[in-house]
mmCIF file of C-alpha atoms in Angstrom:
data_model
loop_
_atom_site.group_PDB
_atom_site.id
_atom_site.type_symbol
_atom_site.label_atom_id
_atom_site.label_comp_id
_atom_site.label_asym_id
_atom_site.label_seq_id
_atom_site.Cartn_x
_atom_site.Cartn_y
_atom_site.Cartn_z
ATOM 1 C CA MET A 1087 39.856 -41.671 9.308
ATOM 2 C CA ASN A 1088 42.436 -39.429 10.722
ATOM 3 C CA LYS A 1089 40.883 -36.656 13.292
ATOM 4 C CA THR A 1090 41.211 -33.711 10.877
ATOM 5 C CA MET A 1091 38.559 -35.967 8.387
ATOM 6 C CA LEU A 1092 36.370 -36.754 11.145
ATOM 7 C CA ALA A 1093 36.323 -33.289 11.960
ATOM 8 C CA ALA A 1094 35.277 -31.755 8.812
ATOM 9 C CA ALA A 1095 32.784 -35.070 8.169
ATOM 10 C CA ILE A 1096 31.025 -33.430 11.295
ATOM 11 C CA ALA A 1097 31.440 -30.267 10.381
ATOM 12 C CA ALA A 1098 29.776 -30.745 6.889
ATOM 13 C CA ALA A 1099 26.686 -32.902 8.675
ATOM 14 C CA VAL A 1100 26.254 -30.099 11.003
ATOM 15 C CA SER A 1101 26.195 -27.334 8.461
ATOM 16 C CA GLY A 1102 23.807 -29.288 6.023
ATOM 17 C CA SER A 1103 21.334 -30.059 8.920
ATOM 18 C CA ALA A 1104 21.162 -26.469 9.744
ATOM 19 C CA MET A 1105 20.885 -25.132 6.365
ATOM 20 C CA ALA A 1106 18.051 -27.533 5.778
ATOM 21 C CA GLN A 1107 16.444 -25.884 9.108
ATOM 22 C CA THR A 1108 16.366 -22.402 7.521
ATOM 23 C CA SER A 1109 15.735 -20.552 4.133
ATOM 24 C CA VAL A 1110 16.307 -17.639 2.897
ATOM 25 C CA GLN A 1111 15.003 -16.163 -0.462
ATOM 26 C CA VAL A 1112 16.097 -13.001 -2.800
ATOM 27 C CA TYR A 1113 13.057 -11.476 -4.336
ATOM 28 C CA GLY A 1114 11.991 -8.442 -6.264
ATOM 29 C CA LEU A 1115 9.731 -6.574 -8.737
ATOM 30 C CA LEU A 1116 10.587 -4.239 -11.821
ATOM 31 C CA ASP A 1117 7.805 -2.170 -12.997
ATOM 32 C CA THR A 1118 8.503 0.190 -15.340
ATOM 33 C CA GLY A 1119 6.591 2.063 -18.574
ATOM 34 C CA ILE A 1120 6.692 5.181 -20.233
ATOM 35 C CA GLU A 1121 4.150 7.608 -19.111
ATOM 36 C CA TYR A 1122 2.195 10.530 -20.727
ATOM 37 C CA VAL A 1123 0.548 13.439 -18.301
ATOM 38 C CA THR A 1124 -1.709 16.265 -19.120
ATOM 39 C CA ASN A 1125 -1.383 19.541 -17.703
ATOM 40 C CA ALA A 1126 1.761 18.741 -16.036
ATOM 41 C CA LYS A 1127 3.446 22.300 -16.083
ATOM 42 C CA GLU A 1128 2.728 25.699 -15.155
ATOM 43 C CA SER A 1129 2.559 26.840 -18.595
ATOM 44 C CA GLY A 1130 -0.070 24.337 -19.545
ATOM 45 C CA GLY A 1131 2.277 21.686 -20.818
ATOM 46 C CA ASN A 1132 1.919 18.116 -20.912
ATOM 47 C CA SER A 1133 4.626 15.487 -19.471
ATOM 48 C CA LEU A 1134 6.421 12.466 -21.961
ATOM 49 C CA ARG A 1135 8.739 10.336 -19.259
ATOM 50 C CA VAL A 1136 9.781 6.919 -18.465
ATOM 51 C CA SER A 1137 8.152 5.843 -14.430
ATOM 52 C CA SER A 1138 8.870 3.879 -12.146
ATOM 53 C CA GLY A 1139 5.828 1.716 -10.938
ATOM 54 C CA GLY A 1140 2.928 1.316 -12.784
ATOM 55 C CA SER A 1141 0.900 -1.610 -11.439
ATOM 56 C CA ASN A 1142 3.186 -1.866 -8.354
ATOM 57 C CA ASN A 1143 6.342 -0.070 -6.864
ATOM 58 C CA SER A 1144 9.500 -1.690 -8.071
ATOM 59 C CA ARG A 1145 11.619 -2.856 -5.148
ATOM 60 C CA PHE A 1146 13.796 -6.171 -4.156
ATOM 61 C CA GLY A 1147 14.546 -7.791 -0.717
ATOM 62 C CA PHE A 1148 15.422 -10.845 1.512
ATOM 63 C CA ARG A 1149 12.860 -12.784 3.583
ATOM 64 C CA GLY A 1150 13.681 -15.911 5.572
ATOM 65 C CA SER A 1151 12.572 -18.538 8.350
ATOM 66 C CA GLU A 1152 14.179 -20.784 10.367
ATOM 67 C CA ASP A 1153 12.173 -23.741 11.839
ATOM 68 C CA LEU A 1154 12.347 -23.673 15.590
ATOM 69 C CA GLY A 1155 10.473 -26.912 15.694
ATOM 70 C CA GLY A 1156 6.806 -27.721 17.548
ATOM 71 C CA GLY A 1157 5.599 -25.768 14.488
ATOM 72 C CA LEU A 1158 7.309 -22.483 15.319
ATOM 73 C CA LYS A 1159 9.523 -20.339 13.170
ATOM 74 C CA ALA A 1160 11.684 -17.369 13.212
ATOM 75 C CA VAL A 1161 11.110 -14.971 10.233
ATOM 76 C CA PHE A 1162 12.564 -12.036 9.329
ATOM 77 C CA GLN A 1163 12.030 -9.231 5.899
ATOM 78 C CA PHE A 1164 14.312 -6.515 4.371
ATOM 79 C CA GLU A 1165 12.813 -4.600 1.427
ATOM 80 C CA SER A 1166 13.997 -1.809 -0.349
ATOM 81 C CA PRO A 1167 11.741 0.594 -2.818
ATOM 82 C CA VAL A 1168 13.672 1.231 -5.974
ATOM 83 C CA LEU A 1169 13.446 3.758 -8.706
ATOM 84 C CA SER A 1170 13.733 1.514 -11.868
ATOM 85 C CA ASP A 1171 13.805 4.189 -14.074
ATOM 86 C CA THR A 1172 16.909 5.618 -12.485
ATOM 87 C CA GLY A 1173 18.230 2.848 -10.605
ATOM 88 C CA GLU A 1174 18.286 4.671 -7.668
ATOM 89 C CA ILE A 1175 16.658 3.661 -4.114
ATOM 90 C CA ASP A 1176 13.482 5.284 -3.222
ATOM 91 C CA GLY A 1177 14.453 7.001 0.051
ATOM 92 C CA PRO A 1178 15.871 4.985 3.334
ATOM 93 C CA LEU A 1179 17.668 1.657 1.890
ATOM 94 C CA PHE A 1180 14.739 -0.814 3.898
ATOM 95 C CA ARG A 1181 11.792 2.021 4.080
ATOM 96 C CA ARG A 1182 9.380 -0.810 2.825
ATOM 97 C CA GLN A 1183 10.303 -3.795 5.536
ATOM 98 C CA ALA A 1184 12.932 -4.352 7.951
ATOM 99 C CA ASN A 1185 11.477 -6.750 10.695
ATOM 100 C CA VAL A 1186 11.508 -9.798 12.552
ATOM 101 C CA GLY A 1187 9.359 -12.228 14.416
ATOM 102 C CA LEU A 1188 7.754 -15.543 14.967
ATOM 103 C CA GLU A 1189 5.273 -17.393 13.064
ATOM 104 C CA GLY A 1190 3.182 -20.407 14.619
ATOM 105 C CA LYS A 1191 -0.248 -21.424 15.030
ATOM 106 C CA PHE A 1192 -0.832 -19.007 16.985
ATOM 107 C CA GLY A 1193 -0.658 -16.489 14.004
ATOM 108 C CA ARG A 1194 2.779 -13.754 13.070
ATOM 109 C CA VAL A 1195 4.477 -11.311 15.367
ATOM 110 C CA ILE A 1196 6.906 -9.115 13.914
ATOM 111 C CA ILE A 1197 8.801 -5.961 15.446
ATOM 112 C CA GLY A 1198 10.684 -3.093 13.364
ATOM 113 C CA ARG A 1199 9.203 -1.402 10.266
ATOM 114 C CA SER A 1200 6.484 -2.865 8.152
ATOM 115 C CA PHE A 1201 3.408 -2.143 6.335
ATOM 116 C CA THR A 1202 0.086 -1.391 8.714
ATOM 117 C CA THR A 1203 -2.826 -3.997 9.614
ATOM 118 C CA VAL A 1204 -5.015 -1.045 7.459
ATOM 119 C CA TYR A 1205 -2.734 -1.134 4.713
ATOM 120 C CA ASP A 1206 -2.779 -5.295 4.944
ATOM 121 C CA PHE A 1207 -6.451 -5.785 5.225
ATOM 122 C CA ILE A 1208 -7.502 -3.211 2.779
ATOM 123 C CA SER A 1209 -5.043 -3.708 -0.379
ATOM 124 C CA PRO A 1210 -6.960 -6.821 -1.378
ATOM 125 C CA PHE A 1211 -10.359 -4.482 -1.703
ATOM 126 C CA ASP A 1212 -8.685 -2.182 -4.111
ATOM 127 C CA PRO A 1213 -9.520 -3.414 -7.755
ATOM 128 C CA MET A 1214 -6.214 -1.405 -8.654
ATOM 129 C CA GLY A 1215 -4.422 -2.975 -5.885
ATOM 130 C CA TYR A 1216 -2.903 0.551 -4.763
ATOM 131 C CA ALA A 1217 -1.172 0.781 -8.200
ATOM 132 C CA PRO A 1218 0.823 3.894 -8.348
ATOM 133 C CA ARG A 1219 -0.684 4.532 -11.690
ATOM 134 C CA TYR A 1220 -3.261 5.037 -10.700
ATOM 135 C CA SER A 1221 -5.281 4.730 -7.329
ATOM 136 C CA TRP A 1222 -6.622 6.784 -4.424
ATOM 137 C CA ALA A 1223 -7.245 3.695 -2.400
ATOM 138 C CA SER A 1224 -4.524 4.912 -0.034
ATOM 139 C CA THR A 1225 -4.620 8.433 -0.509
ATOM 140 C CA GLY A 1226 -5.848 11.148 -2.760
ATOM 141 C CA GLY A 1227 -4.117 13.081 -5.996
ATOM 142 C CA GLY A 1228 -1.062 14.319 -4.769
ATOM 143 C CA THR A 1229 -2.051 18.241 -5.018
ATOM 144 C CA LEU A 1230 -4.616 18.230 -2.531
ATOM 145 C CA GLY A 1231 -3.793 20.103 0.679
ATOM 146 C CA SER A 1232 -4.240 16.799 2.622
ATOM 147 C CA LYS A 1233 -4.447 13.393 1.014
ATOM 148 C CA TYR A 1234 -7.343 12.636 3.391
ATOM 149 C CA GLY A 1235 -5.798 8.845 3.609
ATOM 150 C CA MET A 1236 -4.321 6.017 5.824
ATOM 151 C CA THR A 1237 -0.940 5.688 7.097
ATOM 152 C CA THR A 1238 0.522 3.030 5.140
ATOM 153 C CA ALA A 1239 3.555 1.942 7.202
ATOM 154 C CA PHE A 1240 5.017 2.308 10.472
ATOM 155 C CA ASP A 1241 8.246 2.596 12.240
ATOM 156 C CA ASN A 1242 8.965 1.076 15.709
ATOM 157 C CA MET A 1243 6.292 -1.349 14.821
ATOM 158 C CA VAL A 1244 4.714 -4.528 16.968
ATOM 159 C CA LYS A 1245 2.371 -6.340 14.503
ATOM 160 C CA TYR A 1246 0.019 -9.191 14.967
ATOM 161 C CA GLN A 1247 -1.981 -11.229 12.831
ATOM 162 C CA GLY A 1248 -3.946 -14.505 12.500
ATOM 163 C CA GLU A 1249 -6.807 -16.312 11.268
ATOM 164 C CA PHE A 1250 -9.295 -18.170 13.683
ATOM 165 C CA GLY A 1251 -12.262 -19.807 12.002
ATOM 166 C CA GLY A 1252 -11.875 -18.358 8.827
ATOM 167 C CA VAL A 1253 -11.942 -14.808 10.917
ATOM 168 C CA LYS A 1254 -8.411 -12.506 10.195
ATOM 169 C CA ILE A 1255 -7.881 -10.693 12.468
ATOM 170 C CA GLY A 1256 -4.439 -7.925 12.854
ATOM 171 C CA ALA A 1257 -3.546 -5.214 14.834
ATOM 172 C CA SER A 1258 -0.209 -2.897 14.857
ATOM 173 C CA PHE A 1259 1.290 -0.476 17.236
ATOM 174 C CA GLY A 1260 3.888 2.195 16.499
ATOM 175 C CA ALA A 1261 5.839 3.727 19.426
ATOM 176 C CA GLY A 1262 6.082 7.625 19.020
ATOM 177 C CA GLU A 1263 9.491 7.234 21.164
ATOM 178 C CA SER A 1264 9.308 11.023 22.059
ATOM 179 C CA GLN A 1265 11.654 12.550 24.549
ATOM 180 C CA GLU A 1266 8.498 14.601 25.495
ATOM 181 C CA SER A 1267 5.393 12.252 26.041
ATOM 182 C CA ASN A 1268 4.968 8.399 25.591
ATOM 183 C CA ALA A 1269 1.444 9.448 23.514
ATOM 184 C CA ASP A 1270 3.599 12.026 21.022
ATOM 185 C CA GLY A 1271 3.544 10.227 17.559
ATOM 186 C CA ARG A 1272 1.859 6.956 18.802
ATOM 187 C CA LYS A 1273 0.208 4.861 16.344
ATOM 188 C CA LEU A 1274 -2.622 2.129 16.234
ATOM 189 C CA ALA A 1275 -4.404 0.114 13.637
ATOM 190 C CA VAL A 1276 -6.432 -2.970 13.576
ATOM 191 C CA GLY A 1277 -8.411 -4.950 11.326
ATOM 192 C CA ALA A 1278 -10.844 -7.938 10.874
ATOM 193 C CA ALA A 1279 -11.791 -9.649 7.617
ATOM 194 C CA HIS A 1280 -14.518 -12.665 7.140
ATOM 195 C CA GLN A 1281 -15.468 -14.483 4.230
ATOM 196 C CA VAL A 1282 -18.947 -16.085 3.487
ATOM 197 C CA GLY A 1283 -18.826 -18.069 -0.086
ATOM 198 C CA GLY A 1284 -18.164 -15.507 -2.637
ATOM 199 C CA LEU A 1285 -18.803 -12.608 -0.406
ATOM 200 C CA ARG A 1286 -15.758 -11.081 1.846
ATOM 201 C CA TYR A 1287 -15.787 -7.855 3.998
ATOM 202 C CA VAL A 1288 -13.405 -6.117 6.281
ATOM 203 C CA LEU A 1289 -13.752 -3.429 8.836
ATOM 204 C CA THR A 1290 -10.260 -1.388 9.902
ATOM 205 C CA ALA A 1291 -9.518 1.593 12.238
ATOM 206 C CA GLU A 1292 -6.404 3.363 12.789
ATOM 207 C CA ARG A 1293 -5.426 6.352 15.301
ATOM 208 C CA VAL A 1294 -1.947 8.335 14.956
ATOM 209 C CA ASN A 1295 -1.099 11.006 17.046
ATOM 210 C CA GLY A 1296 0.810 14.294 16.475
ATOM 211 C CA VAL A 1297 3.402 15.823 18.318
ATOM 212 C CA THR A 1298 2.741 18.226 21.209
ATOM 213 C CA GLY A 1299 5.819 20.453 20.193
ATOM 214 C CA THR A 1300 4.755 23.991 21.302
ATOM 215 C CA ALA A 1301 0.866 23.621 20.982
ATOM 216 C CA ILE A 1302 -1.281 23.028 24.289
ATOM 217 C CA ALA A 1303 -2.717 19.798 22.356
ATOM 218 C CA ARG A 1304 -1.493 17.665 19.835
ATOM 219 C CA SER A 1305 -3.136 16.585 16.517
ATOM 220 C CA ILE A 1306 -5.298 13.421 16.104
ATOM 221 C CA SER A 1307 -5.695 11.752 12.980
ATOM 222 C CA ARG A 1308 -8.765 8.894 12.779
ATOM 223 C CA VAL A 1309 -9.105 6.635 10.193
ATOM 224 C CA TYR A 1310 -11.739 4.005 9.457
ATOM 225 C CA HIS A 1311 -12.404 1.584 6.499
ATOM 226 C CA ALA A 1312 -14.934 -0.775 5.264
ATOM 227 C CA GLY A 1313 -14.717 -2.989 1.998
ATOM 228 C CA LEU A 1314 -16.573 -5.363 0.230
ATOM 229 C CA ALA A 1315 -15.783 -7.771 -2.568
ATOM 230 C CA TYR A 1316 -18.227 -10.370 -4.321
ATOM 231 C CA GLU A 1317 -17.205 -13.057 -6.685
ATOM 232 C CA LEU A 1318 -19.483 -12.857 -9.695
ATOM 233 C CA SER A 1319 -18.138 -15.842 -11.290
ATOM 234 C CA LYS A 1320 -14.532 -17.349 -11.417
ATOM 235 C CA GLY A 1321 -12.388 -14.208 -12.301
ATOM 236 C CA ALA A 1322 -14.905 -11.825 -12.103
ATOM 237 C CA ASP A 1323 -14.802 -9.777 -9.096
ATOM 238 C CA LEU A 1324 -16.750 -6.437 -7.867
ATOM 239 C CA LYS A 1325 -15.422 -4.136 -5.085
ATOM 240 C CA LEU A 1326 -16.373 -1.648 -2.828
ATOM 241 C CA GLY A 1327 -14.432 0.605 -0.337
ATOM 242 C CA LEU A 1328 -15.352 3.577 1.821
ATOM 243 C CA ARG A 1329 -12.607 5.151 4.281
ATOM 244 C CA ASN A 1330 -14.046 7.984 6.741
ATOM 245 C CA TYR A 1331 -11.373 10.302 7.524
ATOM 246 C CA ARG A 1332 -11.084 12.566 10.805
ATOM 247 C CA LEU A 1333 -8.372 15.111 11.669
ATOM 248 C CA GLU A 1334 -8.774 16.480 15.153
ATOM 249 C CA ARG A 1335 -6.439 19.579 15.220
ATOM 250 C CA PRO A 1336 -5.436 21.691 18.477
ATOM 251 C CA VAL A 1337 -5.840 24.983 15.982
ATOM 252 C CA GLY A 1338 -8.649 25.177 13.236
ATOM 253 C CA SER A 1339 -11.647 23.210 12.963
ATOM 254 C CA GLN A 1340 -11.750 19.407 12.663
ATOM 255 C CA VAL A 1341 -10.770 17.904 8.945
ATOM 256 C CA ARG A 1342 -13.362 15.579 7.435
ATOM 257 C CA ALA A 1343 -13.544 13.501 4.107
ATOM 258 C CA ASP A 1344 -14.889 10.202 3.010
ATOM 259 C CA THR A 1345 -13.094 8.561 0.046
ATOM 260 C CA TRP A 1346 -15.221 5.753 -1.908
ATOM 261 C CA TRP A 1347 -14.149 3.580 -4.733
ATOM 262 C CA ALA A 1348 -16.021 1.066 -6.668
ATOM 263 C CA GLY A 1349 -14.935 -1.142 -9.622
ATOM 264 C CA ALA A 1350 -14.243 -4.693 -10.985
ATOM 265 C CA ASN A 1351 -11.394 -7.034 -11.826
ATOM 266 C CA VAL A 1352 -12.416 -9.428 -15.034
ATOM 267 C CA ASP A 1353 -10.481 -12.240 -16.428
ATOM 268 C CA LEU A 1354 -11.568 -12.019 -20.491
ATOM 269 C CA THR A 1355 -8.962 -15.136 -21.092
ATOM 270 C CA PRO A 1356 -6.287 -16.637 -19.270
ATOM 271 C CA MET A 1357 -3.800 -14.154 -20.242
ATOM 272 C CA VAL A 1358 -5.703 -10.841 -20.548
ATOM 273 C CA ASP A 1359 -7.724 -9.067 -17.697
ATOM 274 C CA VAL A 1360 -9.293 -5.921 -17.398
ATOM 275 C CA THR A 1361 -10.056 -3.843 -14.314
ATOM 276 C CA GLY A 1362 -12.189 -0.425 -14.259
ATOM 277 C CA VAL A 1363 -12.606 1.531 -11.044
ATOM 278 C CA VAL A 1364 -14.135 4.769 -9.652
ATOM 279 C CA TYR A 1365 -12.753 7.027 -7.089
ATOM 280 C CA TYR A 1366 -14.398 9.642 -5.425
ATOM 281 C CA ILE A 1367 -13.260 12.071 -2.626
ATOM 282 C CA ASN A 1368 -16.169 13.748 -0.473
ATOM 283 C CA VAL A 1369 -14.068 16.649 1.339
ATOM 284 C CA LYS A 1370 -16.645 17.969 3.945
ATOM 285 C CA ASN A 1371 -14.230 20.174 5.648
ATOM 286 C CA GLY A 1372 -10.564 20.906 3.945
ATOM 287 C CA VAL A 1373 -7.334 21.679 5.401
ATOM 288 C CA ASN A 1374 -7.456 24.145 2.652
ATOM 289 C CA ALA A 1375 -10.434 25.947 2.283
ATOM 290 C CA SER A 1376 -10.660 24.992 -1.249
ATOM 291 C CA ASP A 1377 -10.518 21.310 -0.766
ATOM 292 C CA THR A 1378 -13.762 21.542 0.492
ATOM 293 C CA GLU A 1379 -15.152 22.707 -2.822
ATOM 294 C CA ALA A 1380 -12.873 20.103 -4.621
ATOM 295 C CA ASP A 1381 -14.567 16.705 -4.079
ATOM 296 C CA PRO A 1382 -12.054 15.226 -6.486
ATOM 297 C CA LEU A 1383 -13.148 12.462 -9.123
ATOM 298 C CA MET A 1384 -11.182 9.892 -10.869
ATOM 299 C CA PHE A 1385 -11.789 7.249 -13.561
ATOM 300 C CA VAL A 1386 -9.678 4.357 -14.277
ATOM 301 C CA VAL A 1387 -9.259 1.290 -16.430
ATOM 302 C CA ARG A 1388 -6.060 -0.950 -16.969
ATOM 303 C CA THR A 1389 -5.960 -4.296 -19.066
ATOM 304 C CA ARG A 1390 -2.935 -6.494 -18.246
ATOM 305 C CA TYR A 1391 -1.444 -9.099 -20.598
ATOM 306 C CA THR A 1392 0.540 -12.027 -19.101
ATOM 307 C CA LEU A 1393 3.297 -13.242 -20.799
ATOM 308 C CA THR A 1394 4.513 -15.806 -18.010
ATOM 309 C CA LYS A 1395 3.501 -16.428 -14.644
ATOM 310 C CA ARG A 1396 6.302 -13.739 -13.716
ATOM 311 C CA THR A 1397 5.940 -10.985 -16.519
ATOM 312 C CA ASN A 1398 3.245 -9.163 -17.706
ATOM 313 C CA LEU A 1399 2.495 -6.031 -20.301
ATOM 314 C CA TYR A 1400 0.115 -3.208 -19.103
ATOM 315 C CA ALA A 1401 -1.750 -0.225 -20.401
ATOM 316 C CA THR A 1402 -3.408 1.996 -17.929
ATOM 317 C CA VAL A 1403 -5.679 5.149 -18.423
ATOM 318 C CA SER A 1404 -7.130 7.553 -15.742
ATOM 319 C CA TYR A 1405 -8.715 10.905 -15.801
ATOM 320 C CA ALA A 1406 -9.218 12.819 -13.032
ATOM 321 C CA LYS A 1407 -11.422 16.495 -12.035
ATOM 322 C CA ALA A 1408 -11.674 18.340 -9.590
ATOM 323 C CA ASP A 1409 -14.633 21.051 -8.739
ATOM 324 C CA GLY A 1410 -14.013 24.893 -8.136
ATOM 325 C CA GLY A 1411 -10.644 25.353 -10.063
ATOM 326 C CA VAL A 1412 -8.651 23.504 -7.898
ATOM 327 C CA PRO A 1413 -6.025 21.431 -8.779
ATOM 328 C CA ILE A 1414 -5.753 17.903 -9.149
ATOM 329 C CA GLY A 1415 -3.361 14.994 -9.983
ATOM 330 C CA VAL A 1416 -3.908 11.445 -11.196
ATOM 331 C CA THR A 1417 -1.064 10.286 -9.141
ATOM 332 C CA ARG A 1418 -1.495 9.941 -5.445
ATOM 333 C CA ASP A 1419 1.709 11.331 -4.095
ATOM 334 C CA SER A 1420 3.820 13.950 -6.315
ATOM 335 C CA THR A 1421 7.143 12.820 -4.675
ATOM 336 C CA GLU A 1422 7.162 9.052 -2.993
ATOM 337 C CA ASP A 1423 5.340 7.713 -6.232
ATOM 338 C CA GLY A 1424 7.047 10.218 -8.728
ATOM 339 C CA GLY A 1425 4.302 11.480 -9.809
ATOM 340 C CA VAL A 1426 3.473 14.723 -11.912
ATOM 341 C CA THR A 1427 1.966 17.612 -9.729
ATOM 342 C CA GLY A 1428 -1.466 18.875 -11.278
ATOM 343 C CA VAL A 1429 -1.788 22.495 -12.033
ATOM 344 C CA SER A 1430 -5.281 22.271 -13.591
ATOM 345 C CA ASP A 1431 -8.998 21.406 -12.265
ATOM 346 C CA ASN A 1432 -8.161 17.921 -14.420
ATOM 347 C CA GLN A 1433 -5.707 15.909 -15.562
ATOM 348 C CA THR A 1434 -5.261 12.766 -17.781
ATOM 349 C CA GLY A 1435 -2.786 9.969 -17.110
ATOM 350 C CA ILE A 1436 -1.867 7.139 -19.751
ATOM 351 C CA MET A 1437 0.959 4.452 -19.145
ATOM 352 C CA LEU A 1438 2.698 1.538 -20.952
ATOM 353 C CA GLY A 1439 4.527 -0.685 -19.104
ATOM 354 C CA MET A 1440 6.015 -4.129 -18.418
ATOM 355 C CA GLN A 1441 6.557 -5.523 -14.926
ATOM 356 C CA HIS A 1442 8.456 -8.936 -13.968
ATOM 357 C CA ARG A 1443 8.708 -10.724 -10.644
ATOM 358 C CA PHE A 1444 11.809 -12.802 -9.524
#
């Protein structure tokens, strides 16, 4: 064997060894449907349109890991939000995920942008799984003066998650990176979850600092969650969640609201499942005075038909109402999720859609 052939063989062997230690996955989810929403226009008219994100937001991404030896791995993830009805990117290219980190027996640590510990820990306790159509578990209807919700993702984040003796713990820190003060814009989220038999429970806390700016003091939001889930039988789960929201403002009174939800996921057959849930926001002191009277309430029913492990069809119906004539919408946000802003004290939303994962 000449030197050229020998060098090529060695290079191929080394390349094959490196590839065996590294894995990269391209993945994604497309969720699109036809949506009908009442009281969607100032004239009192309704809206019929094709919408992206019914059961889940559409996205594509790249994730991977490299085996460093001794049970330690390097990990990374890029994930981009997509509006599958138009083909556009929903905001910054990798708004959902852009991080790198290490994973081992100690757990997982990542640095960059990602979902918060609160989001990760509370999501399994929402019967709708944070569905854009329709869930208020992360935040309330898009027409309220404040959403009275959680922060779902942090920039400039360091996040840890691990599990020890059946107890899952996590923490997220987001640096504010303000030129005025290290405390401006600083974010912190922590959570703990445990399971005993068919009972699961979770507790989380979040603090987000505002920016001082020209005010003497900064605003501070504090959000606390508690969740319970109980498996009645195989394929039948009951879920309950509570969020306590507080916003301390440098000017004006403290904002306070409690969000409750309760519902169930039931597998009727191996191919058909049904979800039913009620969301209620008790606004004790709103950002807008009218919000205090609103106390929004939403009922949601969804059924899904599984075609394969990757593809399903679904139908979701929701109805939301608010007291005091306050406008309310079924979609949790009127911009990021592409929702329809409500112009009345009630709104009905219906979506028939299809979801495919790859």
